[in-house]
PDB file of C-alpha atoms in Angstrom:
ATOM      1  CA  UNK A   1      81.258  13.023 -99.666  1.00 49.00           C
ATOM      2  CA  UNK A   2      84.710  14.326 -99.921  1.00 58.00           C
ATOM      3  CA  UNK A   3      85.704  17.095-102.200  1.00 63.00           C
ATOM      4  CA  UNK A   4      89.660  17.578-101.872  1.00 61.00           C
ATOM      5  CA  UNK A   5      91.013  20.818-103.437  1.00 66.00           C
ATOM      6  CA  UNK A   6      94.589  20.405-102.354  1.00 64.00           C
ATOM      7  CA  UNK A   7      97.222  19.828-104.939  1.00 63.00           C
ATOM      8  CA  UNK A   8      98.086  16.588-103.015  1.00 61.00           C
ATOM      9  CA  UNK A   9      95.390  15.047-100.682  1.00 57.00           C
ATOM     10  CA  UNK A  10      96.251  14.255 -97.343  1.00 57.00           C
ATOM     11  CA  UNK A  11      94.884  10.635 -97.361  1.00 59.00           C
ATOM     12  CA  UNK A  12      95.529  10.100-101.152  1.00 56.00           C
ATOM     13  CA  UNK A  13      93.737   7.633-103.377  1.00 72.00           C
ATOM     14  CA  UNK A  14      90.637   8.623-105.681  1.00 83.00           C
ATOM     15  CA  UNK A  15      87.209   9.350-104.846  1.00 86.00           C
ATOM     16  CA  UNK A  16      86.419   5.899-106.126  1.00 87.00           C
ATOM     17  CA  UNK A  17      88.518   4.571-103.321  1.00 87.00           C
ATOM     18  CA  UNK A  18      86.630   6.998-100.865  1.00 87.00           C
ATOM     19  CA  UNK A  19      83.459   5.550-102.156  1.00 88.00           C
ATOM     20  CA  UNK A  20      84.685   2.207-101.366  1.00 89.00           C
ATOM     21  CA  UNK A  21      85.977   3.060 -97.783  1.00 89.00           C
ATOM     22  CA  UNK A  22      82.766   4.605 -97.186  1.00 89.00           C
ATOM     23  CA  UNK A  23      80.428   1.803 -98.497  1.00 90.00           C
ATOM     24  CA  UNK A  24      82.340  -0.836 -96.295  1.00 92.00           C
ATOM     25  CA  UNK A  25      82.086   1.340 -93.306  1.00 93.00           C
ATOM     26  CA  UNK A  26      78.178   1.909 -93.628  1.00 92.00           C
ATOM     27  CA  UNK A  27      77.779  -1.963 -94.944  1.00 91.00           C
ATOM     28  CA  UNK A  28      79.547  -3.256 -91.630  1.00 91.00           C
ATOM     29  CA  UNK A  29      77.454  -0.712 -89.453  1.00 92.00           C
ATOM     30  CA  UNK A  30      73.929  -1.738 -91.064  1.00 89.00           C
ATOM     31  CA  UNK A  31      74.939  -5.469 -91.431  1.00 85.00           C
ATOM     32  CA  UNK A  32      76.143  -5.649 -87.464  1.00 85.00           C
ATOM     33  CA  UNK A  33      72.534  -3.835 -86.475  1.00 83.00           C
ATOM     34  CA  UNK A  34      70.674  -6.237 -88.532  1.00 78.00           C
ATOM     35  CA  UNK A  35      66.943  -6.192 -88.726  1.00 74.00           C
ATOM     36  CA  UNK A  36      65.453  -3.293 -90.553  1.00 77.00           C
ATOM     37  CA  UNK A  37      68.763  -1.611 -90.780  1.00 82.00           C
ATOM     38  CA  UNK A  38      69.662  -4.356 -93.391  1.00 81.00           C
ATOM     39  CA  UNK A  39      66.651  -3.241 -95.261  1.00 81.00           C
ATOM     40  CA  UNK A  40      68.239   0.496 -95.272  1.00 84.00           C
ATOM     41  CA  UNK A  41      71.186  -1.161 -96.892  1.00 84.00           C
ATOM     42  CA  UNK A  42      68.785  -3.001 -99.631  1.00 83.00           C
ATOM     43  CA  UNK A  43      67.244   0.472-100.309  1.00 84.00           C
ATOM     44  CA  UNK A  44      70.733   2.043-100.736  1.00 83.00           C
ATOM     45  CA  UNK A  45      71.578  -0.771-103.346  1.00 82.00           C
ATOM     46  CA  UNK A  46      68.449  -0.195-105.347  1.00 83.00           C
ATOM     47  CA  UNK A  47      69.113   3.446-105.630  1.00 80.00           C
ATOM     48  CA  UNK A  48      71.506   2.804-108.831  1.00 69.00           C
ATOM     49  CA  UNK A  49      70.666   6.258-110.404  1.00 76.00           C
ATOM     50  CA  UNK A  50      72.050   8.278-107.440  1.00 85.00           C
ATOM     51  CA  UNK A  51      74.427   6.012-105.640  1.00 84.00           C
ATOM     52  CA  UNK A  52      77.922   5.570-106.340  1.00 87.00           C
ATOM     53  CA  UNK A  53      78.865   2.166-108.240  1.00 87.00           C
ATOM     54  CA  UNK A  54      80.978   0.981-104.984  1.00 89.00           C
ATOM     55  CA  UNK A  55      77.876   1.744-102.839  1.00 87.00           C
ATOM     56  CA  UNK A  56      75.663  -0.508-104.999  1.00 84.00           C
ATOM     57  CA  UNK A  57      78.213  -3.439-105.434  1.00 85.00           C
ATOM     58  CA  UNK A  58      78.742  -3.406-101.954  1.00 86.00           C
ATOM     59  CA  UNK A  59      75.038  -3.159-100.890  1.00 83.00           C
ATOM     60  CA  UNK A  60      73.827  -5.741-103.518  1.00 81.00           C
ATOM     61  CA  UNK A  61      75.201  -8.470-100.498  1.00 80.00           C
ATOM     62  CA  UNK A  62      72.747  -7.281 -98.574  1.00 78.00           C
ATOM     63  CA  UNK A  63      69.881  -9.023-100.390  1.00 76.00           C
ATOM     64  CA  UNK A  64      70.989 -12.875 -99.492  1.00 71.00           C
ATOM     65  CA  UNK A  65      74.459 -12.274 -97.586  1.00 74.00           C
ATOM     66  CA  UNK A  66      73.213 -11.277 -94.093  1.00 78.00           C
ATOM     67  CA  UNK A  67      74.428 -12.968 -90.855  1.00 82.00           C
ATOM     68  CA  UNK A  68      72.672 -16.321 -90.264  1.00 88.00           C
ATOM     69  CA  UNK A  69      71.163 -17.585 -87.152  1.00 90.00           C
ATOM     70  CA  UNK A  70      72.744 -20.689 -85.559  1.00 93.00           C
ATOM     71  CA  UNK A  71      71.233 -23.954 -86.124  1.00 96.00           C
ATOM     72  CA  UNK A  72      69.727 -23.887 -82.525  1.00 96.00           C
ATOM     73  CA  UNK A  73      68.095 -20.722 -83.208  1.00 95.00           C
ATOM     74  CA  UNK A  74      66.324 -22.161 -86.319  1.00 96.00           C
ATOM     75  CA  UNK A  75      65.083 -24.989 -84.430  1.00 96.00           C
ATOM     76  CA  UNK A  76      64.005 -23.052 -81.651  1.00 95.00           C
ATOM     77  CA  UNK A  77      61.891 -21.084 -83.904  1.00 95.00           C
ATOM     78  CA  UNK A  78      60.254 -24.010 -85.679  1.00 96.00           C
ATOM     79  CA  UNK A  79      59.554 -25.412 -82.125  1.00 96.00           C
ATOM     80  CA  UNK A  80      57.802 -22.449 -81.032  1.00 94.00           C
ATOM     81  CA  UNK A  81      56.004 -21.883 -84.065  1.00 94.00           C
ATOM     82  CA  UNK A  82      54.737 -25.467 -84.820  1.00 96.00           C
ATOM     83  CA  UNK A  83      55.157 -27.216 -81.192  1.00 97.00           C
ATOM     84  CA  UNK A  84      57.393 -29.782 -83.005  1.00 97.00           C
ATOM     85  CA  UNK A  85      61.068 -30.524 -84.123  1.00 96.00           C
ATOM     86  CA  UNK A  86      62.102 -29.670 -87.703  1.00 97.00           C
ATOM     87  CA  UNK A  87      62.098 -33.526 -88.500  1.00 96.00           C
ATOM     88  CA  UNK A  88      58.206 -33.855 -87.302  1.00 96.00           C
ATOM     89  CA  UNK A  89      57.125 -30.944 -89.126  1.00 97.00           C
ATOM     90  CA  UNK A  90      59.062 -31.593 -92.369  1.00 97.00           C
ATOM     91  CA  UNK A  91      59.396 -35.347 -92.173  1.00 96.00           C
ATOM     92  CA  UNK A  92      63.309 -35.234 -92.586  1.00 96.00           C
ATOM     93  CA  UNK A  93      66.083 -37.121 -90.937  1.00 94.00           C
ATOM     94  CA  UNK A  94      69.621 -35.659 -89.939  1.00 92.00           C
ATOM     95  CA  UNK A  95      70.823 -38.978 -89.376  1.00 90.00           C
ATOM     96  CA  UNK A  96      69.970 -40.539 -92.973  1.00 85.00           C
ATOM     97  CA  UNK A  97      67.277 -42.514 -91.846  1.00 90.00           C
ATOM     98  CA  UNK A  98      65.303 -44.615 -94.596  1.00 91.00           C
ATOM     99  CA  UNK A  99      61.985 -43.044 -96.087  1.00 92.00           C
ATOM    100  CA  UNK A 100      62.785 -39.737 -94.502  1.00 96.00           C
ATOM    101  CA  UNK A 101      63.557 -36.459 -96.530  1.00 96.00           C
ATOM    102  CA  UNK A 102      66.882 -34.536 -95.963  1.00 96.00           C
ATOM    103  CA  UNK A 103      67.179 -30.988 -94.856  1.00 97.00           C
ATOM    104  CA  UNK A 104      70.499 -28.667 -94.645  1.00 97.00           C
ATOM    105  CA  UNK A 105      70.970 -27.307 -91.305  1.00 97.00           C
ATOM    106  CA  UNK A 106      73.141 -24.261 -93.151  1.00 96.00           C
ATOM    107  CA  UNK A 107      71.080 -21.749 -94.671  1.00 95.00           C
ATOM    108  CA  UNK A 108      71.784 -21.179 -98.409  1.00 94.00           C
ATOM    109  CA  UNK A 109      70.774 -17.561 -98.258  1.00 89.00           C
ATOM    110  CA  UNK A 110      70.061 -15.066 -95.488  1.00 86.00           C
ATOM    111  CA  UNK A 111      68.548 -11.774 -95.345  1.00 80.00           C
ATOM    112  CA  UNK A 112      66.997  -9.099 -93.257  1.00 78.00           C
ATOM    113  CA  UNK A 113      64.160 -11.006 -91.413  1.00 84.00           C
ATOM    114  CA  UNK A 114      64.639 -14.725 -92.574  1.00 89.00           C
ATOM    115  CA  UNK A 115      67.144 -17.500 -93.711  1.00 92.00           C
ATOM    116  CA  UNK A 116      66.275 -20.305 -96.272  1.00 95.00           C
ATOM    117  CA  UNK A 117      67.407 -23.931 -95.894  1.00 97.00           C
ATOM    118  CA  UNK A 118      66.944 -26.151 -98.601  1.00 97.00           C
ATOM    119  CA  UNK A 119      65.170 -29.344 -98.072  1.00 97.00           C
ATOM    120  CA  UNK A 120      63.935 -32.721 -99.638  1.00 97.00           C
ATOM    121  CA  UNK A 121      60.837 -33.995 -98.753  1.00 96.00           C
ATOM    122  CA  UNK A 122      59.924 -37.721 -98.152  1.00 96.00           C
ATOM    123  CA  UNK A 123      58.126 -37.565-101.511  1.00 96.00           C
ATOM    124  CA  UNK A 124      61.224 -36.261-103.329  1.00 95.00           C
ATOM    125  CA  UNK A 125      60.334 -32.706-103.742  1.00 97.00           C
ATOM    126  CA  UNK A 126      62.929 -30.277-103.322  1.00 98.00           C
ATOM    127  CA  UNK A 127      61.528 -27.193-101.008  1.00 98.00           C
ATOM    128  CA  UNK A 128      63.015 -23.865 -99.665  1.00 97.00           C
ATOM    129  CA  UNK A 129      62.060 -23.581 -96.270  1.00 97.00           C
ATOM    130  CA  UNK A 130      62.037 -20.163 -94.978  1.00 96.00           C
ATOM    131  CA  UNK A 131      62.647 -19.488 -91.220  1.00 95.00           C
ATOM    132  CA  UNK A 132      61.981 -16.179 -89.466  1.00 90.00           C
ATOM    133  CA  UNK A 133      65.002 -15.082 -87.535  1.00 87.00           C
ATOM    134  CA  UNK A 134      64.638 -15.525 -83.924  1.00 82.00           C
ATOM    135  CA  UNK A 135      65.340 -11.990 -82.871  1.00 78.00           C
ATOM    136  CA  UNK A 136      63.227 -10.294 -85.382  1.00 78.00           C
ATOM    137  CA  UNK A 137      60.044 -10.080 -83.534  1.00 74.00           C
ATOM    138  CA  UNK A 138      61.609  -7.931 -80.611  1.00 76.00           C
ATOM    139  CA  UNK A 139      63.853  -6.222 -82.714  1.00 74.00           C
ATOM    140  CA  UNK A 140      61.250  -4.872 -85.297  1.00 72.00           C
ATOM    141  CA  UNK A 141      59.683  -3.300 -82.091  1.00 75.00           C
ATOM    142  CA  UNK A 142      63.070  -1.523 -81.213  1.00 72.00           C
ATOM    143  CA  UNK A 143      63.765  -0.414 -84.926  1.00 68.00           C
ATOM    144  CA  UNK A 144      60.327   1.027 -85.424  1.00 73.00           C
ATOM    145  CA  UNK A 145      60.295   2.892 -81.998  1.00 76.00           C
ATOM    146  CA  UNK A 146      63.987   4.400 -83.118  1.00 72.00           C
ATOM    147  CA  UNK A 147      62.884   5.443 -86.507  1.00 69.00           C
ATOM    148  CA  UNK A 148      59.702   7.819 -84.995  1.00 71.00           C
TER     149      UNK A 148
END
């Protein structure tokens, strides 16, 4: 936090500008570290009574705008968990096969530990498929060790 008692501040700008710059820097740091660091960002976003509005606005994005895994990583997680491809597990086709459902390869939302893909199953139901991020199992161990 910065209090500046000079008649003309060296860096100019308002306290709101300072909060905005600080929020952006912290947001970028936590987002690039991912995992539990994104959870810290989510906790910051929920502190509406004590955090400046610039932090609240910036960190609200932590809830569903985290970095996404590539489709290859999503496919690998599904194969490791189920022993089958996404097409086999969910009955979908990415080539428009008749009688199969469809699934989006790009996530609709991405948070700290998982991302959500939209799909329409062969019976017509629309579902959200939540897939844990590939690196989370290993990263949680590191993060918990670092927090000790």
